[in-house]
XYZ file of C-alpha atoms in Angstrom:
579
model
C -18.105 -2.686 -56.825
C -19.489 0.571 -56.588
C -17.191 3.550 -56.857
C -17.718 6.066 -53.576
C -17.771 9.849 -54.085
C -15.652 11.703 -51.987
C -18.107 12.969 -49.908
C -19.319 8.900 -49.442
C -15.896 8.374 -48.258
C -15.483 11.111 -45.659
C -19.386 9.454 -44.154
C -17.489 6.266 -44.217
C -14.817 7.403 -41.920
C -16.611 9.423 -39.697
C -16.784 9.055 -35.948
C -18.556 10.559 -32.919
C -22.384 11.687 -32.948
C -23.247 13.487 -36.636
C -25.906 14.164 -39.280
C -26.184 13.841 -42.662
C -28.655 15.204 -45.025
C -29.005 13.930 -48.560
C -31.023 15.100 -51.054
C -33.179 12.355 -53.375
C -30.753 9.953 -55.204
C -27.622 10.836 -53.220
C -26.855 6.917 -52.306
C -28.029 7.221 -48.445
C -28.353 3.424 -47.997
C -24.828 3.119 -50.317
C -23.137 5.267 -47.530
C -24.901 3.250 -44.531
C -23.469 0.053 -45.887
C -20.222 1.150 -46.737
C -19.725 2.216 -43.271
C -21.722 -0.351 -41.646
C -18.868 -2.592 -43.721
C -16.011 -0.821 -42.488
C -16.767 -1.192 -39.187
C -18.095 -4.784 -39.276
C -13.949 -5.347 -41.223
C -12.508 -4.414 -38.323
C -14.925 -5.029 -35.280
C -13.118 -6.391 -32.232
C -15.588 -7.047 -29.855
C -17.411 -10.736 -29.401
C -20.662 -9.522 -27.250
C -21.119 -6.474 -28.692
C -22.160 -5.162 -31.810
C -23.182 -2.067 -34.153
C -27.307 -1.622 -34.606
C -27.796 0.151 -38.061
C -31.681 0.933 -37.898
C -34.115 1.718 -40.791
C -37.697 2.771 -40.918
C -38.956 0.424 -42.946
C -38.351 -3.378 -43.600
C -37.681 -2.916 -47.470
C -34.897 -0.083 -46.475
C -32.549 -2.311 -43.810
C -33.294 -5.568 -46.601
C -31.867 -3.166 -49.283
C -28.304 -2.215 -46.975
C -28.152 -6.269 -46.199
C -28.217 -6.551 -50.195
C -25.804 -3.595 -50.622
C -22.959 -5.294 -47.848
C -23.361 -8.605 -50.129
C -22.871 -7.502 -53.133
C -20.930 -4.859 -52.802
C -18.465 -4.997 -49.976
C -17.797 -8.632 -49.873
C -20.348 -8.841 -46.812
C -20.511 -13.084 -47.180
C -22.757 -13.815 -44.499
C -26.241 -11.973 -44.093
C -25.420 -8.480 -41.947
C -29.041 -9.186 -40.595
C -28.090 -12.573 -38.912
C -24.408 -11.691 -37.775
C -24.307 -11.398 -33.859
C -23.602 -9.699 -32.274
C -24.406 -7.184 -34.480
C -28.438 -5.803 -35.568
C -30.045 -4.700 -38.918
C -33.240 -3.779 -39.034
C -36.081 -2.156 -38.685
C -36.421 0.511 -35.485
C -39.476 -0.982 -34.353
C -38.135 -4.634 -33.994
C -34.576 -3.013 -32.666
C -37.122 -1.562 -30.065
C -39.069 -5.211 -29.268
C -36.430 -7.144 -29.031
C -34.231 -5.650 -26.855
C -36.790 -3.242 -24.350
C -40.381 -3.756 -25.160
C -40.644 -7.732 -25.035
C -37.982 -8.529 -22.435
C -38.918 -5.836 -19.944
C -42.285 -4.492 -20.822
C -44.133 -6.841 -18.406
C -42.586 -4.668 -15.666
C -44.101 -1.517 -16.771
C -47.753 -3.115 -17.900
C -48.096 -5.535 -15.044
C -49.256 -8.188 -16.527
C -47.797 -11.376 -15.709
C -46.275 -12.967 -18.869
C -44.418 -11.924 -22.246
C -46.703 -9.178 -23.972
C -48.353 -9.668 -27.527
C -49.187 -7.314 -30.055
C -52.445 -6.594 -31.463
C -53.287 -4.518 -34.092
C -51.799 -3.475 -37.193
C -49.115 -3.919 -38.562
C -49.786 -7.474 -36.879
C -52.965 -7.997 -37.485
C -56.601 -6.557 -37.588
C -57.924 -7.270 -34.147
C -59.589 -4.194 -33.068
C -60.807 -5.538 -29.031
C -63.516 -2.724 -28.924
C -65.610 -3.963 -32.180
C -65.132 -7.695 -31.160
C -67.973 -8.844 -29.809
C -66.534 -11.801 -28.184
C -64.087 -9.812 -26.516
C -63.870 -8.652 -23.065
C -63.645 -4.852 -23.883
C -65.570 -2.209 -25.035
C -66.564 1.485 -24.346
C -69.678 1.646 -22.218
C -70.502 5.645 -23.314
C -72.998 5.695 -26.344
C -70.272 8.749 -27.767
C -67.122 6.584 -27.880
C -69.529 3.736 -29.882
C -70.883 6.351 -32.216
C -67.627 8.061 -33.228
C -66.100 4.662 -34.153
C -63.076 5.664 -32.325
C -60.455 2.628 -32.568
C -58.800 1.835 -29.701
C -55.830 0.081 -31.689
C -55.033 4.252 -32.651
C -54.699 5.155 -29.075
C -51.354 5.273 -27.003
C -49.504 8.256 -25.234
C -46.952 10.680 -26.027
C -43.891 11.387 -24.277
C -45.519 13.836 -22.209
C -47.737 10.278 -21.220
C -51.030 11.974 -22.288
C -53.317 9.529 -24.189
C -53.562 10.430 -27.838
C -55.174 9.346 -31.193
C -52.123 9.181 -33.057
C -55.287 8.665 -36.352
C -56.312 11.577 -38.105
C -59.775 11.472 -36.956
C -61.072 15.097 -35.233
C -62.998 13.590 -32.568
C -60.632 12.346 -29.862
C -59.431 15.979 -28.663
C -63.409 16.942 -28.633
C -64.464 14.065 -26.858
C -66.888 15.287 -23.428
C -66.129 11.516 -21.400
C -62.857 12.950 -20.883
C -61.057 9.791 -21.917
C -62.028 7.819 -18.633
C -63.196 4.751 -21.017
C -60.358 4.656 -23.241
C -57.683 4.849 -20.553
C -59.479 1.829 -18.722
C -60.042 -0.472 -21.838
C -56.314 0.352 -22.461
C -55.437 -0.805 -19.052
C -57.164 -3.879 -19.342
C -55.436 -4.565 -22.631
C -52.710 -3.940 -20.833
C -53.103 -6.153 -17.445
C -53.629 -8.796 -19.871
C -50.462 -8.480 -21.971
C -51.869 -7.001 -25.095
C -50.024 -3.844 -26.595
C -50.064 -2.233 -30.097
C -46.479 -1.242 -31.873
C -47.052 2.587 -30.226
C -47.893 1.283 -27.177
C -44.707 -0.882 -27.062
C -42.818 2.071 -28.155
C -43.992 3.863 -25.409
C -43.310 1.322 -22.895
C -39.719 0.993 -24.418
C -39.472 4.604 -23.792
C -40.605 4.672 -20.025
C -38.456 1.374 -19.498
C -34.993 3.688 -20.410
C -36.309 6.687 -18.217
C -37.002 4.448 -14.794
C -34.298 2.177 -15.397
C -31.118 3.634 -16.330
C -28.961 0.306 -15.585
C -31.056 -1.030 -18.369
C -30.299 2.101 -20.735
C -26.276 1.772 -19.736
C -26.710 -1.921 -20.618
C -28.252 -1.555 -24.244
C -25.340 0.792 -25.060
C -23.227 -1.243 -23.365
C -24.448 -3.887 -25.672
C -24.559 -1.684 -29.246
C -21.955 1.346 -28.573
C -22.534 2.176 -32.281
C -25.752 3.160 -33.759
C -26.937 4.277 -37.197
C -30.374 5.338 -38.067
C -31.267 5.590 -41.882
C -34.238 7.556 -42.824
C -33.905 9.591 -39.752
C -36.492 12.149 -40.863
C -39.754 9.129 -40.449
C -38.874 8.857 -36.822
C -41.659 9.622 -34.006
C -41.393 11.798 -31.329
C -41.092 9.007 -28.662
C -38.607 6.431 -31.207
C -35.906 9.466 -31.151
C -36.362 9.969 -27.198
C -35.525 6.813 -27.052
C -32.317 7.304 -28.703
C -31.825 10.709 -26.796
C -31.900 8.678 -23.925
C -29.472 6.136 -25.195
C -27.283 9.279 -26.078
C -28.013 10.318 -22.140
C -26.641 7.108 -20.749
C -23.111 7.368 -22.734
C -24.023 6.730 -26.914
C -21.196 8.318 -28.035
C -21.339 7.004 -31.646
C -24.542 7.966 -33.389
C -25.216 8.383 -37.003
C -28.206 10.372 -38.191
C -28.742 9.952 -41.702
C -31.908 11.313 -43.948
C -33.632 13.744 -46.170
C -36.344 15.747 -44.541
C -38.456 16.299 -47.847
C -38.626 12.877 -48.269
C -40.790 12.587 -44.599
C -44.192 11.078 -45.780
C -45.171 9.062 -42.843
C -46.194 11.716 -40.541
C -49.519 9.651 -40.882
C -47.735 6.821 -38.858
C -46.457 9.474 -35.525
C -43.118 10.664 -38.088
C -41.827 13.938 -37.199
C -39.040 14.729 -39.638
C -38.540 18.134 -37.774
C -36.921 16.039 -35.163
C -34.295 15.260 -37.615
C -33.695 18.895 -38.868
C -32.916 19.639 -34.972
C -30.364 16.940 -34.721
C -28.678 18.612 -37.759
C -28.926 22.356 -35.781
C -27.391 20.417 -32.929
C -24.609 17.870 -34.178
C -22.334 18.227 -36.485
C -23.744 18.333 -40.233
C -22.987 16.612 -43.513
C -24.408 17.406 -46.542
C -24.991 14.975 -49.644
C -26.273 17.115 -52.401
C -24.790 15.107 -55.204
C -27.717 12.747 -57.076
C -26.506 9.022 -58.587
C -29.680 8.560 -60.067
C -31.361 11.210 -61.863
C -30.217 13.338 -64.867
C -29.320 17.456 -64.181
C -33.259 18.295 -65.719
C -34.946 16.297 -63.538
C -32.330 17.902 -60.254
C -33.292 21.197 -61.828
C -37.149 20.460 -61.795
C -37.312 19.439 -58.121
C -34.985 22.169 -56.688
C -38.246 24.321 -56.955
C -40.017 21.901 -54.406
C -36.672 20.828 -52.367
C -36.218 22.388 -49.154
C -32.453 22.075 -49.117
C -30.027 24.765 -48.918
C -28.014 23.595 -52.084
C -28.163 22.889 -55.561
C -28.397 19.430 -56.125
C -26.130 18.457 -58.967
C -26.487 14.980 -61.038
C -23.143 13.202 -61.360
C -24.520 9.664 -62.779
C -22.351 9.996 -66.011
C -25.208 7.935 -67.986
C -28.481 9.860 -67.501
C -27.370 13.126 -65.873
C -26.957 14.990 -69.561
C -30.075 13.443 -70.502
C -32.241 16.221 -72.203
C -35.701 15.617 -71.816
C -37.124 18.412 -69.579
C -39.686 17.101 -67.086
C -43.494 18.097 -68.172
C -46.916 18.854 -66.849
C -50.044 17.739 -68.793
C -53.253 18.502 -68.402
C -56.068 16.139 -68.490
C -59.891 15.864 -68.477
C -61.561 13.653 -65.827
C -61.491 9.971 -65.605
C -59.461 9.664 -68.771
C -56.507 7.849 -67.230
C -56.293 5.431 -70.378
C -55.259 8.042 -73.045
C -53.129 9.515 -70.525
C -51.144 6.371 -70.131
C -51.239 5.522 -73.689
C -49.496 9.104 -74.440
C -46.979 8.348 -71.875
C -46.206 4.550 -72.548
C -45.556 6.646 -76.315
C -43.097 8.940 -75.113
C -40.886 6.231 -72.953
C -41.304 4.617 -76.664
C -39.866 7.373 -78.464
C -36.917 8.328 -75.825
C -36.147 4.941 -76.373
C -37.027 3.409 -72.425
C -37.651 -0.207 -72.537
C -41.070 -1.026 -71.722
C -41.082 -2.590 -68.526
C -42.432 -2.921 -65.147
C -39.212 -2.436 -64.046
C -38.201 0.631 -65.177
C -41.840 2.512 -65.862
C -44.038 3.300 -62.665
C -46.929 5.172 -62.967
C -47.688 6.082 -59.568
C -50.746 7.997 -57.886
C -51.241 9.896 -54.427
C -53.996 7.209 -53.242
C -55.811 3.686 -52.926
C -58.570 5.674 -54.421
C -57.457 7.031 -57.447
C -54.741 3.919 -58.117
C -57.789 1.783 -58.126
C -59.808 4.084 -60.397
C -56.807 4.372 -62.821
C -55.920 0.329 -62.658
C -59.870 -0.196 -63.354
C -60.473 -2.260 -60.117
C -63.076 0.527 -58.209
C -66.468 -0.500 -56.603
C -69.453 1.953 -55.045
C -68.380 -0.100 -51.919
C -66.604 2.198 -49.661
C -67.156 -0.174 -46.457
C -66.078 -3.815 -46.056
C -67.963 -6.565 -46.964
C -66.878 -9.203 -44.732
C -68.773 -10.449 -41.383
C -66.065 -11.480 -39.963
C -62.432 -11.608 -40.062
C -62.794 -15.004 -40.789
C -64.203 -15.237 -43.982
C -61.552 -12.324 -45.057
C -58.689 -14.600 -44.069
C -59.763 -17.443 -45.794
C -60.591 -15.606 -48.944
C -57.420 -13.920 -48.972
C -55.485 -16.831 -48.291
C -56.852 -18.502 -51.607
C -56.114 -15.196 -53.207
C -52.670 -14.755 -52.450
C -52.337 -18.529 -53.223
C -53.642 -18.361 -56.694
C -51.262 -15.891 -57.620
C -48.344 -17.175 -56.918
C -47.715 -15.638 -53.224
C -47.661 -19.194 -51.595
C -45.915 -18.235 -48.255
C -48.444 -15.719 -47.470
C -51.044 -17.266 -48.682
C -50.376 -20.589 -46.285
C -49.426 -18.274 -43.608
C -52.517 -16.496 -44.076
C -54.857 -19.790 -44.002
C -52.657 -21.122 -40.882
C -53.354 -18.023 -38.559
C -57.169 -18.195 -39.911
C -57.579 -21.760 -38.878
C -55.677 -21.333 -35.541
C -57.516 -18.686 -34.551
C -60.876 -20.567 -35.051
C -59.682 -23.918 -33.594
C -59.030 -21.745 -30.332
C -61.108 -18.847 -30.421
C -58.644 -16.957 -30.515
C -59.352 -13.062 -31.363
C -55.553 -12.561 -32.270
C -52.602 -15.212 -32.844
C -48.928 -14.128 -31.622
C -46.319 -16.472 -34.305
C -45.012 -18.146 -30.311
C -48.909 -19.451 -29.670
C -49.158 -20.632 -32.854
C -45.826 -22.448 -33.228
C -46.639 -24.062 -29.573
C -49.945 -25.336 -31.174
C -48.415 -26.461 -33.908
C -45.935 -28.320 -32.220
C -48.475 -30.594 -29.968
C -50.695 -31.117 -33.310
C -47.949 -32.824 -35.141
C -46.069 -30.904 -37.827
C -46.467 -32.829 -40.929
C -50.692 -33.573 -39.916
C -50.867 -29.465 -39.503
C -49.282 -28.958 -43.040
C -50.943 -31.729 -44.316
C -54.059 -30.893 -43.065
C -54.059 -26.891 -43.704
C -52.974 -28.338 -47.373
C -56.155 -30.068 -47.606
C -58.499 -26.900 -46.588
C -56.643 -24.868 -49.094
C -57.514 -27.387 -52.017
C -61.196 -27.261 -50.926
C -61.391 -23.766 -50.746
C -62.955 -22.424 -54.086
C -60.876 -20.486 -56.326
C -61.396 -17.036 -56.660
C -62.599 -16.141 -60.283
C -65.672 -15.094 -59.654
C -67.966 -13.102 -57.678
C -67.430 -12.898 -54.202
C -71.402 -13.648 -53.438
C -70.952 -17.080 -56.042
C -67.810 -17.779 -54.179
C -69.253 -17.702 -50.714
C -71.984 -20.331 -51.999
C -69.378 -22.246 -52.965
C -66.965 -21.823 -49.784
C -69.850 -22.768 -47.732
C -70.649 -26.225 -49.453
C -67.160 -27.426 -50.029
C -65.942 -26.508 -47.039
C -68.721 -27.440 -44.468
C -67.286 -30.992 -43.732
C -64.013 -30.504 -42.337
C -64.113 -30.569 -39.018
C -61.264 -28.156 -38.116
C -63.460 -25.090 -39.347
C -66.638 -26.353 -37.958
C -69.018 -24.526 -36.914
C -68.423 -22.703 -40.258
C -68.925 -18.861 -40.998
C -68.214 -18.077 -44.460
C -70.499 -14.931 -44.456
C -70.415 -11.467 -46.101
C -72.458 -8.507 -44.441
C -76.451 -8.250 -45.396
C -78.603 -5.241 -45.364
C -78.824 -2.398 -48.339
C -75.191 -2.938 -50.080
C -75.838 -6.658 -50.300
C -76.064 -7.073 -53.889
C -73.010 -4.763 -54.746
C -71.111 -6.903 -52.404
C -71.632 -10.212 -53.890
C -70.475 -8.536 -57.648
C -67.242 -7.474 -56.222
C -64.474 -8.882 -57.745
C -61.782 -11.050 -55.844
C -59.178 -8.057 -57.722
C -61.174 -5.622 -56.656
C -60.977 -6.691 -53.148
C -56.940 -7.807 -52.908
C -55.234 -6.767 -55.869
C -54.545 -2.957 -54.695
C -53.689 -3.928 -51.405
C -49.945 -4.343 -51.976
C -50.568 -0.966 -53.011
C -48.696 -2.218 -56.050
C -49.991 -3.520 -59.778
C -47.512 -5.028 -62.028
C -48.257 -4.564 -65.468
C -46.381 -6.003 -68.496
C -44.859 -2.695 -69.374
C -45.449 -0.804 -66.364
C -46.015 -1.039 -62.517
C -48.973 0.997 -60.816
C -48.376 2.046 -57.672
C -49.231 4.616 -54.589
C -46.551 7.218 -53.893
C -45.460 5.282 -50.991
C -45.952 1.512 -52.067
C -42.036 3.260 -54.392
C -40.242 5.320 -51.711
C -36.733 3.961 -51.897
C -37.174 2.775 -55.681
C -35.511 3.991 -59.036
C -36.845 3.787 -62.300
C -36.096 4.882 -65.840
C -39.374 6.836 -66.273
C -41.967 8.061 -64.060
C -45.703 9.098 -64.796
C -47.542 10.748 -61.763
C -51.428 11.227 -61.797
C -52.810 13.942 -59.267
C -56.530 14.784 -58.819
C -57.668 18.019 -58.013
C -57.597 17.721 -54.301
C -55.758 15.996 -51.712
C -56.640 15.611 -48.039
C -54.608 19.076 -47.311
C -56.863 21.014 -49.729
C -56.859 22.099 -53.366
C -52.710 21.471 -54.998
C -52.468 24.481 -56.740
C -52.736 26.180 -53.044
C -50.544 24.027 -51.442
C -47.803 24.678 -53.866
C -47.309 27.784 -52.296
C -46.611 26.384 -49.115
C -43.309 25.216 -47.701
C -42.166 21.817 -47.976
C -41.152 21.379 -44.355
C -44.944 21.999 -43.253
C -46.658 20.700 -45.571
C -46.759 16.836 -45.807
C -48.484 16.245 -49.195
C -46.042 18.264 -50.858
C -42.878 15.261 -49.594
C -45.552 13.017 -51.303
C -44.995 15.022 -54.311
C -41.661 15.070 -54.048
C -40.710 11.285 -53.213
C -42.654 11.448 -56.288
C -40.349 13.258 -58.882
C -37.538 11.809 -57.399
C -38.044 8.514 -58.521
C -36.877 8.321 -61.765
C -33.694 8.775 -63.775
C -34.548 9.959 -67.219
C -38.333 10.850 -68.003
C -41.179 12.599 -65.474
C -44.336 13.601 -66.505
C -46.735 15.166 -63.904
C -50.409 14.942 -65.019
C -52.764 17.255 -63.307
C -56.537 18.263 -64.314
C -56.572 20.664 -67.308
C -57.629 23.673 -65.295
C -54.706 23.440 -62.446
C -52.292 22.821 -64.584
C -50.752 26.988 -65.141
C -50.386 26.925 -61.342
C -48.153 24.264 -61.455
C -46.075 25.843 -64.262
C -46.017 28.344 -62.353
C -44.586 26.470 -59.566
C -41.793 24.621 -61.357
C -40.938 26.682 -64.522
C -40.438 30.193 -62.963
């Protein structure tokens, strides 16, 4: 068992409504588990139950692991009722959006979602779809409807980065009524059923008393990557009698502002509620600490206290490098790890870059194809689904050919898991599996082009009669030719935003928040979205998201970090983090 600190233990035992902030390393899931444990030991209640929240799904799976194997946790925390673990989206869905959100969207039955992270249904592009913007502007600035949703002042917003929404002369009329059709017919994207989770709790307040009622104790990990209208909804909770609420995060470490985060939500709660600071790192040695206290925001000195890397003496470096030669700069670094005696290994070795872009360019997978080649969604899915299956990813490759065949059986432009199980169900089980096992046989394999592939996806798959009429197409016009010599890598391999190597992993910054490993290589180009690095490194940490990027960065590993930046920027970042 793991051995708390005594700053761990005093978290563990805490009651009321408090904050903690913890710098990189400091064991923030450790602490959630251990006092998610504690309280689960000596819980008395049989309807009602603690709800320990996370951002992300990888963070709450990581505390479920943590109560197993290290507090004696026997049965999965995650399936335990009356207690909840997981993520703050599907705390939100389960227990406001899809039970009451009908009432708020009139629309007569259970609502669906559309969109990512669910799927890739955008209703203004489909052409089979009911919906669409009738001014020529909204068409030609490719706004996405899917991006749209309101705020808790319930003003529509494009929560995307895209500049064109506030400048937009239609004044919103279109977007507002395509939403409200969406609506009327039960169709609603995550922010959208945040938002209707949020107005739910301010109309009905016997609904808000209920919920806490039902979960008196909450704890929200990674506090900082909450939206404005996720932590209203917990103010509200708060409003109608929360009176145990633990806020737990690190506010350099917010790097999904992207996706509606607002850590300075969290650093309010900790001006407001009693504070708790974790400045003591498990995982990396005192050089590495000393090397990101010029970035960290934090108020302290983080010390290391892992007795087995935190005297480790290699000092963290900066290289410089010439364009485009990513290869010599990973051969230098695999060398080092080599001679500091790290094992190589895609577990403990990441080399990790800012973007899709550049990981692609680095792992040797980038096209001239900057738009997607596919006709349809169709032909995507079923590619993919090979894809996945081929290498090894059989559940999500299956999954991915069953929602792809649904969907073209009904004409469907989305498919909710309850539709598809219903289906299933009056089809006959075993003949679904049976027959989605057949079409996965006869669908080519993917080790080739993707224009030879289509040829061959359109003659061996033409005479089964669930995909008929068929429509295995990629786009035509000018970038024909490049698209049918992509490669089936090229296309899927990078979107996991992950590539394992034998003695390394690739990865984006954020495809490794939450991970440790012995050594950690980080590529930077010039420029980022924010402007040029060596001017953002003046800039502090709390406004300036590419900067948490860096950090979450440098935080990763425990022994070795090298930061490799183009030859000429490299005495401004010297400057930065040697002064």
């Amino acid at each position: 068992m793991i051995e708390l600190t005594e700053k761990q233990k005093d978290i563990k035992n805490q009651d009321g409504i408090f904050v903690i902030k913890a710098c990189a390393g400091s064991g923030k899931t450790i602490v959630v588990a251990a006092r998610f444990a504690k309280l689960l030991k000596s819980w008395k209640y049989t309807n009602r139950g603690i709800a320990v929240l996370s951002f992300t799904n990888v963070a709450w799976k990581e505390i479920d692991k943590f109560l197993f194997t290290e507090f004696r946790i026997e049965e999965k925390a995650s399936n335990i009722y009356p207690h909840f673990l997981g993520s703050i989206d599907s705390f939100i869905n389960r227990y406001l959006f899809l039970p009451f959100g009908h009432i708020i969207m009139n629309c007569e039955d259970r609502p669906e979602f559309t969109g990512p992270p669910y799927n890739d249904w955008d209703p203004v592009k489909d052409k089979n779809a009911p919906y669409y913007f009738k001014e020529r502007e909204c068409n030609f600035s490719s706004c996405k409807i899917n991006n749209f949703s309101y705020n808790i002042n319930h003003e529509l917003q494009d929560f995307s980065t895209r500049p064109h929404f506030p400048n937009c002369e239609c004044d919103h009329q279109y977007c507002k009524c395509v939403k409200e059709q969406l609506y009327r017919n039960g169709y609603a994207t995550q922010l959208d059923a945040n938002y209707f989770a949020m107005r739910i709790l301010e109309k009905y307040n016997a609904i808000a008393k209920a919920l806490v009622y039902r979960f008196p104790v909450l704890m929200l990990d990674e506090a900082q990557d909450t939206s404005e209208v996720q932590m209203k909804i917990i103010d509200l909770l708060i409003d109608n009698g929360l009176k145990e609420a633990m806020f737990i995060g690190d506010p350099d470490q917010a790097i999904y502002e992207w996706r509606t985060a607002k850590p300075q939500l969290f650093v309010e709660k900790s001006e407001h509620y009693h504070t708790i600071q974790l400045n003591e790192s498990l995982r990396s040695s005192q050089k590495i600490c000393d090397f990101i206290q010029n970035l960290s925001s934090l108020d302290y000195k983080i010390r290391a206290i892992n007795n087995e890397v935190k005297d480790f003496d290699f000092v963290p470096e900066i290289w410089g490098y010439n364009e485009d030669c990513y290869e010599e700069i990973i051969e230098n670094f695999i060398s080092l790890c080599r001679e500091r005696g790290i094992k190589l290994d895609n577990k403990n070795i990441a080399i990790l870059a800012r973007s899709e872009d550049l990981l692609k360019k680095i792992s040797g997978l980038t096209s001239n194809v900057t738009q997607s080649p596919w006709k349809n969604t169709f032909t995507k899915e079923i590619a993919q689904s090979k894809y996945l299956f081929t290498n090894g990813n059989y559940y999500k490759g299956f999954n991915c050919l069953e929602k792809a065949v649904f969907k073209k059986m009904k004409n469907y432009y989305t498919a909710s898991e309850n539709d598809k199980k219903t289906f299933i169900d009056r089809y006959g089980f075993k003949k679904w599996r049976k027959d989605i096992g057949n079409i996965m046989h006869n669908i080519p394999e993917t080790n080739c082009k993707l224009g030879e592939w289509i040829k061959k996806a359109n003659t061996s798959l033409k005479d089964i009669e669930l995909l008929n009429p068929l429509e295995i197409e990629i786009k035509t016009g000018v970038y024909k030719k490049m698209y049918s010599n992509l490669s089936f890598d090229a296309l899927f391999k990078t979107e996991s935003k992950q590539v394992k190597k034998e003695e390394y992993i690739l990865g984006t910054i954020h495809s490794v928040k939450g991970e440790t490993f012995e050594a950690v290589l980080l590529v930077l180009k010039e420029k980022t979205s924010g402007g040029k690095y060596v001017k953002l490194l003046s800039e502090n940490i709390n406004n300036c998201e590419e900067l948490r990027n860096i950090y979450v960065a440098i935080t990763r590993p425990k022994k070795i970090l090298v930061v490799s930046v183009p030859k000429k920027d490299k005495v401004g970042w010297e400057n930065k983090f040697y002064n």
